[in-house]
Short mmCIF file of C-alpha atoms in Angstrom, two decimals:
data_model
loop_
_atom_site.label_atom_id
_atom_site.label_comp_id
_atom_site.label_asym_id
_atom_site.label_seq_id
_atom_site.Cartn_x
_atom_site.Cartn_y
_atom_site.Cartn_z
CA PRO U 1 -14.65 -33.97 -50.80
CA SER U 2 -17.26 -36.56 -51.81
CA ASP U 3 -14.42 -39.12 -52.10
CA PHE U 4 -13.91 -38.93 -48.36
CA LYS U 5 -17.53 -38.74 -47.24
CA ASN U 6 -17.72 -42.35 -46.04
CA SER U 7 -14.07 -42.71 -45.08
CA ILE U 8 -13.13 -43.45 -41.48
CA LEU U 9 -9.64 -42.04 -42.17
CA PRO U 10 -10.35 -38.94 -44.30
CA ILE U 11 -7.08 -37.15 -43.50
CA SER U 12 -4.96 -40.20 -44.32
CA ASP U 13 -6.96 -40.89 -47.46
CA ALA U 14 -6.54 -37.25 -48.55
CA ALA U 15 -2.78 -37.54 -47.93
CA ARG U 16 -2.70 -40.69 -50.08
CA LYS U 17 -4.51 -38.88 -52.88
CA PHE U 18 -2.23 -35.82 -52.81
CA ALA U 19 1.12 -37.26 -51.61
CA GLY U 20 0.91 -40.95 -52.50
CA GLN U 21 1.70 -43.88 -50.21
CA PRO U 22 4.55 -42.08 -48.33
CA GLY U 23 2.15 -39.21 -47.46
CA TYR U 24 -0.46 -41.74 -46.31
CA ILE U 25 2.03 -43.48 -44.02
CA ALA U 26 3.42 -40.20 -42.64
CA ILE U 27 -0.02 -38.76 -41.86
CA THR U 28 -1.22 -42.04 -40.34
CA ILE U 29 1.81 -42.19 -38.03
CA ALA U 30 1.49 -38.50 -37.13
CA SER U 31 -2.24 -38.92 -36.38
CA PHE U 32 -1.55 -41.95 -34.22
CA MET U 33 1.15 -40.10 -32.25
CA ALA U 34 -1.14 -37.09 -31.83
CA PHE U 35 -3.87 -39.38 -30.51
CA ILE U 36 -1.50 -40.97 -27.97
CA THR U 37 -0.24 -37.63 -26.67
CA THR U 38 -3.77 -36.21 -26.47
CA ALA U 39 -5.02 -39.31 -24.62
CA ASN U 40 -2.06 -39.12 -22.22
CA ALA U 41 -2.67 -35.44 -21.50
CA GLY U 42 -6.39 -36.13 -21.04
CA ILE U 43 -5.78 -38.92 -18.52
CA MET U 44 -3.27 -36.81 -16.59
CA ALA U 45 -5.60 -33.80 -16.49
CA ALA U 46 -8.72 -35.85 -15.69
CA SER U 47 -6.94 -37.61 -12.83
CA ARG U 48 -6.66 -34.29 -11.00
CA TYR U 49 -10.43 -34.22 -10.37
CA PRO U 50 -10.50 -37.35 -8.19
CA LEU U 51 -7.28 -36.17 -6.54
CA ALA U 52 -8.87 -32.84 -5.55
CA LEU U 53 -12.13 -34.50 -4.47
CA SER U 54 -10.17 -36.93 -2.31
CA ARG U 55 -8.13 -34.17 -0.70
CA ASP U 56 -11.39 -32.38 0.13
CA ASN U 57 -12.72 -35.61 1.74
CA LEU U 58 -15.56 -35.91 -0.79
CA ILE U 59 -14.40 -39.36 -1.95
CA PRO U 60 -12.13 -41.88 -0.15
CA ARG U 61 -8.87 -40.34 1.07
CA GLY U 62 -6.71 -43.13 -0.39
CA ILE U 63 -7.34 -41.91 -3.93
CA SER U 64 -5.21 -38.83 -3.23
CA ARG U 65 -2.14 -40.94 -2.45
CA VAL U 66 0.87 -39.68 -4.42
CA SER U 67 3.76 -41.88 -5.59
CA LYS U 68 6.98 -41.02 -3.75
CA ARG U 69 9.06 -42.12 -6.73
CA PHE U 70 7.26 -40.24 -9.51
CA ASN U 71 5.31 -37.65 -7.47
CA THR U 72 2.11 -38.50 -9.36
CA PRO U 73 -1.34 -39.48 -8.04
CA VAL U 74 -1.10 -43.17 -8.98
CA ILE U 75 -4.45 -44.31 -7.56
CA SER U 76 -6.25 -41.35 -9.11
CA ILE U 77 -4.68 -42.09 -12.52
CA LEU U 78 -5.71 -45.77 -12.24
CA VAL U 79 -9.29 -44.85 -11.27
CA THR U 80 -9.46 -42.41 -14.18
CA GLY U 81 -8.07 -45.06 -16.55
CA ILE U 82 -10.73 -47.55 -15.40
CA PHE U 83 -13.47 -44.96 -16.01
CA ILE U 84 -12.07 -44.33 -19.49
CA ILE U 85 -12.01 -48.06 -20.30
CA VAL U 86 -15.64 -48.36 -19.15
CA ALA U 87 -16.58 -45.24 -21.15
CA LEU U 88 -15.06 -46.75 -24.29
CA GLN U 89 -17.73 -49.47 -24.13
CA ILE U 90 -20.43 -46.83 -24.73
CA ASP U 91 -21.61 -46.06 -28.25
CA LEU U 92 -19.25 -43.41 -29.66
CA GLU U 93 -21.99 -41.01 -30.74
CA ILE U 94 -23.62 -41.06 -27.29
CA LEU U 95 -20.20 -40.67 -25.66
CA VAL U 96 -19.31 -37.64 -27.77
CA LYS U 97 -22.68 -35.95 -27.19
CA SER U 98 -22.48 -36.64 -23.46
CA ALA U 99 -18.94 -35.27 -23.29
CA SER U 100 -20.00 -32.08 -25.05
CA SER U 101 -22.91 -31.74 -22.61
CA VAL U 102 -20.48 -31.99 -19.69
CA ILE U 103 -18.24 -29.35 -21.26
CA LEU U 104 -21.20 -27.00 -21.70
CA ILE U 105 -22.18 -27.53 -18.05
CA ALA U 106 -18.59 -26.76 -17.02
CA TYR U 107 -18.70 -23.50 -19.02
CA ILE U 108 -22.01 -22.55 -17.40
CA LEU U 109 -20.62 -23.23 -13.92
CA SER U 110 -17.45 -21.26 -14.73
CA ASN U 111 -19.48 -18.22 -15.76
CA ILE U 112 -21.64 -18.53 -12.64
CA SER U 113 -18.43 -18.74 -10.57
CA VAL U 114 -17.12 -15.53 -12.13
CA ILE U 115 -20.29 -13.72 -11.09
CA ILE U 116 -20.26 -15.21 -7.57
CA LEU U 117 -16.59 -14.39 -7.01
CA ARG U 118 -16.90 -10.83 -8.31
CA GLU U 119 -20.04 -10.13 -6.26
CA SER U 120 -18.77 -11.75 -3.05
CA LYS U 121 -16.18 -8.98 -2.55
CA LEU U 122 -13.67 -11.43 -1.06
CA SER U 123 -10.59 -9.66 0.24
CA ASN U 124 -8.21 -12.36 -1.03
CA TYR U 125 -9.76 -12.54 -4.50
CA ARG U 126 -7.50 -10.44 -6.70
CA PRO U 127 -7.80 -11.68 -10.29
CA VAL U 128 -5.08 -10.77 -12.77
CA PHE U 129 -7.65 -10.78 -15.60
CA LYS U 130 -11.09 -9.23 -15.33
CA VAL U 131 -13.88 -10.08 -17.74
CA PRO U 132 -14.64 -7.09 -19.96
CA LEU U 133 -18.22 -5.80 -20.02
CA TYR U 134 -18.96 -7.57 -16.72
CA PRO U 135 -21.65 -8.84 -15.93
CA TYR U 136 -23.05 -8.89 -19.47
CA ILE U 137 -20.51 -11.32 -20.97
CA PRO U 138 -20.97 -14.01 -18.26
CA ILE U 139 -24.77 -13.65 -18.30
CA ILE U 140 -24.98 -13.85 -22.10
CA SER U 141 -22.58 -16.82 -22.04
CA ILE U 142 -24.75 -18.64 -19.48
CA ILE U 143 -27.88 -18.06 -21.60
CA VAL U 144 -26.17 -19.22 -24.81
CA TYR U 145 -24.69 -22.34 -23.17
CA LEU U 146 -28.06 -23.17 -21.58
CA PHE U 147 -29.72 -22.87 -24.99
CA LEU U 148 -27.08 -25.16 -26.56
CA LEU U 149 -27.40 -27.61 -23.66
CA MET U 150 -31.16 -27.81 -24.11
CA GLN U 151 -30.58 -28.85 -27.73
CA HIS U 152 -28.46 -31.83 -26.72
CA GLU U 153 -30.10 -35.20 -27.17
CA PRO U 154 -28.39 -36.95 -24.20
CA LEU U 155 -29.97 -34.48 -21.76
CA ILE U 156 -33.36 -34.75 -23.44
CA GLU U 157 -33.18 -38.57 -23.65
CA THR U 158 -32.08 -38.95 -20.02
CA THR U 159 -34.90 -36.75 -18.75
CA ARG U 160 -37.38 -38.55 -21.00
CA LYS U 161 -36.32 -42.00 -19.77
CA LEU U 162 -36.41 -40.93 -16.12
CA ASN U 163 -39.55 -38.78 -16.68
CA ILE U 164 -37.91 -35.81 -14.96
CA PRO U 165 -39.31 -32.34 -15.65
CA VAL U 166 -36.41 -29.90 -15.92
CA TYR U 167 -36.80 -26.40 -14.51
CA ILE U 168 -34.75 -23.24 -14.47
CA GLY U 169 -35.35 -21.63 -11.11
CA ASN U 170 -37.49 -22.97 -8.27
CA PRO U 171 -40.67 -24.70 -9.49
CA ARG U 172 -42.21 -24.65 -6.00
CA ASP U 173 -42.48 -20.90 -5.65
CA GLY U 174 -44.30 -20.48 -8.96
CA LYS U 175 -41.45 -18.49 -10.48
CA GLY U 176 -39.54 -21.38 -12.08
CA VAL U 177 -39.51 -21.89 -15.82
CA GLU U 178 -40.33 -25.40 -17.04
CA VAL U 179 -37.97 -26.28 -19.88
CA PHE U 180 -39.40 -29.73 -20.59
CA ASN U 181 -42.98 -30.82 -20.12
CA LYS U 182 -44.09 -34.24 -18.82
CA THR U 183 -43.18 -35.94 -22.10
CA CYS U 184 -39.86 -34.09 -21.96
CA SER U 185 -40.19 -32.46 -25.34
CA VAL U 186 -38.83 -28.93 -25.58
CA ARG U 187 -41.63 -26.49 -24.92
CA PRO U 188 -42.19 -23.75 -27.50
CA ASP U 189 -43.49 -21.46 -24.73
CA VAL U 190 -40.33 -21.98 -22.67
CA LEU U 191 -40.65 -18.62 -20.97
CA VAL U 192 -44.06 -19.35 -19.47
CA SER U 193 -43.78 -19.70 -15.68
CA VAL U 194 -45.16 -22.84 -14.08
#
């Protein structure tokens, strides 16, 4: 394991060590193909967000235009591709940490949505799967994801640079919980109301 500590291609280097040059070449090609298919799937999936936003009139309507020949959202795919190219200019470590923060936020919002949908008693909401131990699982998940999110440096750095105090709840009514103080360091007494 220490042989691969500083390697930028640890899997390929391990294949070379255990299977020689043919193993190195095979693993390198397989990794490259896996990267291409993953990137393609990511672009296709990510392009659905601007498509949906455009159809809901939240961003310009032209972005939802679908190709008659391929039946794909061409403009949305191009916009997503441009965002990806711009994102690739960002430092990789910051990009990865920011992406994981966005994923945690998405999980938090998904759990909140489960609670809202279940409690709204909508007549047309008939889920095939119901969360076991409801509402405990979504509530615990929200708390865990919030804790993990508060440990993320991009969130802390952004709030520090913009000098934004972050609250859970409403800080105006005196019941909100301040998560970061004025210097935006994590407060040890996080449960003290403001």
